[in-house]
């Protein structure tokens, strides 16, 4: 199907992204990539030069948004992570990242917030319109301390600095300032910082605090000096969440140890939580199964008494999962804004596209209604991207990032999960995917 600059999607049910139910018998008019009007079919009149697309019984909704991905082009499993592919040519990883981004797009995610070097450049290429890809809000690589989440003890420090896909080592106020400025110069839209550890290696446990309050504040100050630059903080323990919130970050990634006071503060200040629930809830069953063959490799003797995440006791694992779910409920109860973020990072561990869609399912499994999860995946995620003025809802004046869905997405969480239900995906009014295939 060739879609013209002016087109109308006719007789559809519209889900606008605000968390409501679909509205039937509507027409959505798009002109030059922008949503021009959403009106009742009764009031619709054909205009010259408008291509009409009759879609009886179909649903139109905003493109989904994944606020936490790494289009890093690496490969890895739970055991070795990326250590085996760090020596690959950077070019290989960059080319692979195109495949990753397009896989996400094919599942109905028309925008992503990326944390990797590749995102800075993919953004330019997709922006040129020469091949289909999601809209990319690029953080570039995130800031990690030496020995932090984006460090790899298996390699020398120099090697990590030169080759890490999604992190840069920055210690102290001066290096943090310099890296924020460098990344902004390179085209970063946002800045990402690892305030806490994240379970990649022995000095990188979730309970470890990785930056001082002063360092996080410097990062935020430096980013916010350039108006509109948001900061996202990976923070997995209570202290690092508290420090990040007080330092003025805009989004908290993971954030599984909130308390009432922090949740209230986040709700007050409009700080968004990107809870990555699918990753956290399935951590012990899928990502880091304890007792798996070779598991001692990730718990090497060099670290003696320190282990990554050695919760071999099933009762303890169940307790942690329950507390993560309770934390999510607390955030919802306190009115914290919650966005969809999958933390897809490399295959085969996390499959691009599928993992984004799984996060949508998980938000519902953890207690959201389907309309609420759609709002998280559209409007609230657009806020996490700092892009709610352009995308995230179906409204006059917004970019026509649209999904045409064959079945009612609100009827079952499986509708959006199954890509066969997505008939068309528009990005900025351009048909990008049709029946699961890239359209140009
Ligand atoms: Zn991540």
XYZ file of C-alpha atoms and ligand atoms in Angstrom:
441
model
C 0.000 0.000 0.000
C 1.285 3.426 -0.917
C 0.195 6.064 1.538
C -0.037 9.645 0.407
C 0.899 12.782 2.310
C -2.764 13.298 3.184
C -4.737 10.285 4.288
C -7.707 9.348 6.436
C -8.149 6.185 8.479
C -11.895 5.631 8.342
C -14.431 3.962 10.613
C -11.922 2.983 13.272
C -12.074 2.824 17.051
C -9.578 5.245 18.546
C -7.545 4.689 21.698
C -6.025 8.085 22.401
C -3.326 7.146 24.947
C -4.929 8.875 27.947
C -5.960 5.600 29.567
C -9.561 5.493 28.396
C -11.596 2.994 26.379
C -11.729 2.941 22.592
C -14.092 5.332 20.873
C -15.855 3.780 17.893
C -16.840 5.120 14.438
C -14.058 7.654 14.156
C -11.942 9.077 11.376
C -8.297 10.041 11.857
C -6.922 12.507 9.321
C -3.213 12.873 8.761
C -1.554 15.657 6.790
C 2.165 15.835 6.113
C 3.014 13.479 8.945
C 0.920 15.292 11.543
C -2.447 14.288 12.996
C -4.800 16.899 11.621
C -8.180 15.845 12.997
C -9.968 13.090 14.877
C -13.680 13.250 14.211
C -16.854 11.176 14.230
C -17.607 9.379 10.967
C -20.952 11.254 10.865
C -19.083 14.519 10.439
C -16.405 13.244 8.102
C -16.415 14.682 4.571
C -14.066 13.664 1.817
C -11.522 16.285 0.859
C -9.576 16.556 -2.372
C -6.215 14.846 -2.376
C -6.907 12.755 0.707
C -6.353 9.030 0.370
C -9.103 7.186 2.210
C -8.287 3.935 3.950
C -11.427 2.145 5.080
C -10.712 0.084 8.191
C -14.072 -1.201 9.452
C -13.691 -2.817 12.842
C -10.025 -1.888 13.266
C -8.432 0.058 16.100
C -6.040 2.988 15.898
C -3.771 3.851 18.778
C -0.521 5.763 19.375
C 2.682 3.898 18.569
C 4.065 2.164 21.640
C 7.192 3.522 23.313
C 9.938 1.615 25.107
C 11.725 4.010 27.458
C 14.639 1.720 28.256
C 16.549 -0.212 25.619
C 20.168 -0.735 24.664
C 20.637 -0.910 20.897
C 24.180 -1.915 21.595
C 24.599 -4.629 18.985
C 26.168 -7.071 21.408
C 25.485 -10.731 21.942
C 25.392 -12.580 25.193
C 23.753 -15.022 27.534
C 23.254 -14.886 31.248
C 26.513 -16.612 31.933
C 29.020 -14.547 30.016
C 27.105 -11.380 29.374
C 28.889 -9.346 26.757
C 32.394 -10.337 27.726
C 32.731 -12.695 24.785
C 31.876 -10.134 22.143
C 33.653 -7.069 23.479
C 36.476 -7.792 21.062
C 34.209 -7.696 18.016
C 34.766 -4.853 15.560
C 32.594 -1.904 16.531
C 31.229 -1.840 13.001
C 29.718 -5.312 13.469
C 27.901 -4.168 16.559
C 26.677 -1.016 14.886
C 25.246 -2.882 11.912
C 23.632 -5.422 14.230
C 21.951 -2.575 16.090
C 19.938 -1.704 12.965
C 18.402 -5.182 13.100
C 17.688 -4.698 16.816
C 15.934 -1.373 16.287
C 13.851 -2.671 13.379
C 12.774 -5.714 15.378
C 11.456 -3.383 18.073
C 9.617 -1.292 15.485
C 7.935 -4.397 14.038
C 6.317 -5.072 17.413
C 4.577 -1.696 17.324
C 7.149 0.337 19.239
C 7.596 3.472 17.175
C 9.896 5.212 19.682
C 12.587 4.128 22.094
C 14.933 5.749 24.558
C 18.298 4.156 23.970
C 21.371 3.878 26.141
C 24.310 2.974 23.881
C 26.777 4.567 21.517
C 24.823 3.268 18.501
C 21.645 5.163 19.340
C 23.385 8.481 18.734
C 23.997 7.525 15.113
C 20.954 5.329 14.437
C 18.910 8.394 15.334
C 20.480 10.290 12.451
C 20.061 7.475 9.933
C 16.413 6.734 10.768
C 15.803 10.483 10.903
C 16.976 10.740 7.293
C 14.082 8.453 6.347
C 16.217 6.156 4.220
C 15.146 3.044 6.101
C 12.421 2.261 8.631
C 13.315 2.420 12.296
C 11.900 3.659 15.550
C 12.232 7.275 16.605
C 15.265 7.277 18.885
C 15.774 9.451 21.916
C 19.461 8.904 22.480
C 21.232 8.957 25.809
C 24.431 7.731 24.252
C 26.366 5.557 26.685
C 25.548 5.992 30.369
C 27.896 7.302 33.040
C 29.285 4.649 35.340
C 32.005 4.843 37.964
C 35.241 2.945 37.488
C 34.275 -0.516 38.675
C 30.594 0.268 38.107
C 27.790 -1.348 36.117
C 29.310 -0.616 32.713
C 32.787 -1.760 33.667
C 34.027 -5.289 33.024
C 36.671 -6.623 35.330
C 37.687 -9.284 32.801
C 39.336 -6.602 30.646
C 41.827 -3.846 31.359
C 40.451 -0.438 32.160
C 41.865 1.007 28.930
C 40.201 -1.700 26.889
C 36.817 -1.124 28.533
C 37.092 2.621 27.921
C 37.738 2.007 24.262
C 35.194 -0.749 23.640
C 32.255 -0.753 26.034
C 28.974 -0.537 24.091
C 26.740 1.272 26.502
C 28.807 2.919 29.216
C 31.632 5.356 29.878
C 33.734 5.492 33.021
C 33.424 8.829 34.808
C 34.644 9.556 38.339
C 34.374 12.788 40.270
C 32.720 16.045 39.335
C 35.187 17.061 36.636
C 34.970 13.833 34.638
C 31.202 13.751 35.002
C 30.930 17.318 33.698
C 33.233 16.552 30.807
C 31.330 13.413 29.805
C 27.943 15.119 29.948
C 29.297 17.863 27.701
C 30.925 15.369 25.326
C 27.732 13.345 25.000
C 25.601 16.415 24.400
C 28.086 17.503 21.749
C 27.759 14.081 20.119
C 23.977 14.460 19.892
C 22.639 12.979 23.132
C 19.079 13.991 23.970
C 19.274 12.778 27.553
C 21.891 11.639 30.066
C 21.902 8.289 31.872
C 23.786 7.644 35.118
C 24.202 4.447 37.152
C 23.652 5.647 40.711
C 23.741 2.085 42.009
C 25.146 -1.244 40.992
C 23.120 -3.564 38.815
C 24.295 -7.127 39.239
C 26.783 -7.606 36.425
C 29.741 -8.455 38.584
C 30.930 -8.680 42.140
C 31.417 -4.986 42.898
C 28.262 -4.167 41.048
C 25.572 -5.549 43.302
C 22.143 -3.959 43.441
C 22.739 -2.969 47.043
C 25.924 -1.053 46.227
C 25.726 2.736 45.963
C 27.978 3.850 43.101
C 28.000 7.636 43.056
C 28.034 10.210 45.809
C 25.174 12.657 46.105
C 27.534 15.385 44.962
C 28.442 13.493 41.783
C 24.816 12.795 40.853
C 23.972 16.441 41.494
C 26.814 17.538 39.227
C 25.498 15.287 36.476
C 21.971 16.662 36.824
C 23.152 20.268 37.006
C 25.330 19.893 33.958
C 22.591 18.204 31.911
C 19.843 20.590 32.987
C 21.976 23.605 32.011
C 21.050 22.701 28.461
C 17.308 23.209 28.651
C 15.154 20.173 28.027
C 17.910 17.640 28.741
C 16.548 15.038 31.123
C 18.549 12.716 33.352
C 17.677 9.102 34.054
C 19.222 7.299 36.989
C 19.589 3.562 37.354
C 18.905 3.109 41.083
C 18.134 -0.266 42.604
C 18.528 0.343 46.324
C 16.782 2.734 48.659
C 19.761 4.993 49.306
C 20.645 5.475 45.642
C 16.997 6.149 44.738
C 16.755 8.732 47.516
C 19.974 10.460 46.447
C 18.968 10.481 42.776
C 15.519 11.909 43.535
C 17.005 14.586 45.801
C 19.643 15.410 43.192
C 16.818 16.179 40.763
C 16.897 13.378 38.183
C 13.883 13.091 35.889
C 13.383 9.330 35.727
C 14.311 6.412 37.983
C 15.166 3.138 36.266
C 14.231 -0.109 38.092
C 13.725 1.627 41.481
C 12.621 -1.502 43.292
C 13.318 -0.166 46.781
C 11.103 2.872 47.091
C 9.522 3.801 50.384
C 6.410 5.888 51.039
C 8.327 9.121 51.414
C 10.297 8.696 48.174
C 7.209 7.594 46.259
C 5.334 10.693 47.447
C 8.254 12.900 46.484
C 8.414 11.318 43.018
C 4.681 11.805 42.540
C 4.946 15.461 43.684
C 7.853 16.288 41.427
C 6.584 14.255 38.481
C 9.653 12.012 38.495
C 8.845 9.006 36.343
C 9.501 5.407 37.369
C 10.602 2.975 34.657
C 10.225 -0.238 36.672
C 11.394 -2.816 34.077
C 9.116 -5.341 35.767
C 9.522 -8.191 33.311
C 13.257 -8.208 33.836
C 13.046 -7.981 37.636
C 10.228 -10.485 38.121
C 11.910 -13.089 35.917
C 15.437 -12.417 37.136
C 15.918 -15.706 38.947
C 14.031 -17.920 36.540
C 15.299 -16.583 33.222
C 18.226 -14.223 33.628
C 20.305 -15.516 36.478
C 19.166 -19.008 37.395
C 21.005 -20.047 40.490
C 22.779 -23.367 40.390
C 22.903 -23.309 36.590
C 25.797 -25.078 34.972
C 28.890 -22.905 35.044
C 27.318 -20.306 37.309
C 30.537 -20.092 39.308
C 32.150 -18.344 36.348
C 30.206 -15.201 37.144
C 31.163 -15.557 40.786
C 34.897 -15.814 40.450
C 37.209 -16.525 43.335
C 39.056 -13.251 42.866
C 36.219 -11.523 44.635
C 36.327 -13.875 47.609
C 33.341 -13.148 49.767
C 31.626 -10.915 47.267
C 29.136 -12.429 44.877
C 27.009 -10.874 42.177
C 23.630 -11.959 43.331
C 24.007 -15.276 44.998
C 20.460 -15.762 46.184
C 20.378 -19.528 45.792
C 17.662 -19.949 48.343
C 14.304 -20.200 46.581
C 12.461 -18.739 49.537
C 14.731 -15.714 49.459
C 14.145 -15.327 45.719
C 10.386 -15.514 46.220
C 10.659 -12.864 48.924
C 12.583 -10.514 46.624
C 10.104 -10.966 43.780
C 7.190 -10.300 46.113
C 8.852 -7.187 47.472
C 9.461 -5.959 43.893
C 5.772 -6.450 43.092
C 4.747 -4.698 46.337
C 7.060 -1.831 45.444
C 5.292 -1.489 42.093
C 1.929 -1.399 43.867
C 3.222 1.263 46.261
C 4.298 3.437 43.334
C 0.862 3.072 41.705
C -0.958 3.775 44.969
C 1.057 6.934 45.547
C 0.414 8.169 42.029
C 3.965 7.879 40.708
C 4.006 8.101 36.922
C 5.033 4.740 35.488
C 6.498 4.282 32.012
C 7.205 1.148 29.989
C 10.854 0.164 29.750
C 12.068 -3.324 28.891
C 15.841 -3.051 29.380
C 16.433 -5.174 26.291
C 20.202 -5.398 26.165
C 21.447 -8.255 24.020
C 20.286 -11.444 22.381
C 19.788 -14.273 23.048
C 19.261 -13.196 26.659
C 16.612 -10.615 25.777
C 14.971 -10.719 22.337
C 14.536 -7.322 20.723
C 10.899 -6.415 20.195
C 9.541 -9.416 22.011
C 11.025 -8.178 25.267
C 9.333 -4.790 24.868
C 6.018 -6.551 24.250
C 6.586 -8.794 27.281
C 7.010 -5.719 29.498
C 3.561 -4.547 28.405
C 2.106 -7.886 29.490
C 4.026 -7.759 32.751
C 2.654 -4.326 33.681
C -0.819 -5.856 33.513
C 0.262 -8.974 35.376
C 1.563 -6.701 38.128
C -1.807 -5.015 38.543
C -2.365 -2.363 35.889
C -5.569 -2.445 33.871
C -4.983 -2.729 30.106
C -5.943 0.932 29.445
C -3.566 1.939 32.240
C -0.755 -0.114 30.694
C -1.472 1.443 27.285
C -1.158 4.876 28.892
C 2.149 3.820 30.486
C 3.403 2.596 27.109
C 2.291 5.713 25.224
C 1.656 8.992 27.071
C 3.810 8.375 30.141
C 6.640 6.861 28.145
C 6.560 9.890 25.839
C 7.052 12.006 28.964
C 10.011 9.849 29.975
C 11.465 10.588 26.554
C 10.791 14.306 26.985
C 8.678 14.059 23.835
C 5.073 14.362 25.018
C 4.664 17.559 23.003
C 5.164 15.546 19.787
C 4.250 11.899 20.386
C 2.458 9.566 22.813
C -1.203 10.360 22.144
C -3.620 10.703 19.255
C -4.256 14.430 19.219
C -4.353 17.199 16.686
C -0.852 18.523 16.043
C 1.047 15.431 17.162
C 3.204 13.312 14.903
C 1.276 10.497 13.257
C 3.049 7.615 14.971
C 0.141 5.217 14.781
C -0.743 1.565 15.051
C -3.640 0.048 13.165
C -4.704 -3.020 15.124
C -7.089 -5.707 13.886
C -8.541 -6.630 17.285
C -9.413 -4.589 20.346
C -6.168 -4.020 22.298
C -8.158 -3.416 25.466
C -9.947 -6.778 25.288
C -6.895 -8.875 26.118
C -3.262 -8.277 26.912
C -2.396 -10.801 24.185
C -3.731 -8.607 21.373
C -0.782 -6.211 21.345
C 1.620 -8.990 22.238
C 0.839 -10.844 19.011
C 2.379 -8.908 16.099
C -0.072 -10.606 13.704
C -2.753 -8.341 15.114
C -0.879 -5.222 14.027
C -1.877 -4.433 10.483
C -0.011 -1.165 9.923
C 2.580 0.891 11.748
C 3.013 4.542 10.805
C 5.968 6.644 11.858
C 5.535 10.362 11.315
C 2.701 9.628 8.898
C 4.823 7.302 6.815
C 3.884 3.640 6.525
C 6.836 1.854 8.143
C 5.516 -1.688 8.659
C 2.654 -3.484 6.934
C 1.565 -6.959 8.063
C 4.840 -7.509 9.885
C 7.082 -6.517 6.976
C 9.093 -3.335 6.677
C 7.322 -1.099 4.184
C 10.336 0.640 2.683
Zn 19.406 -0.924 31.130
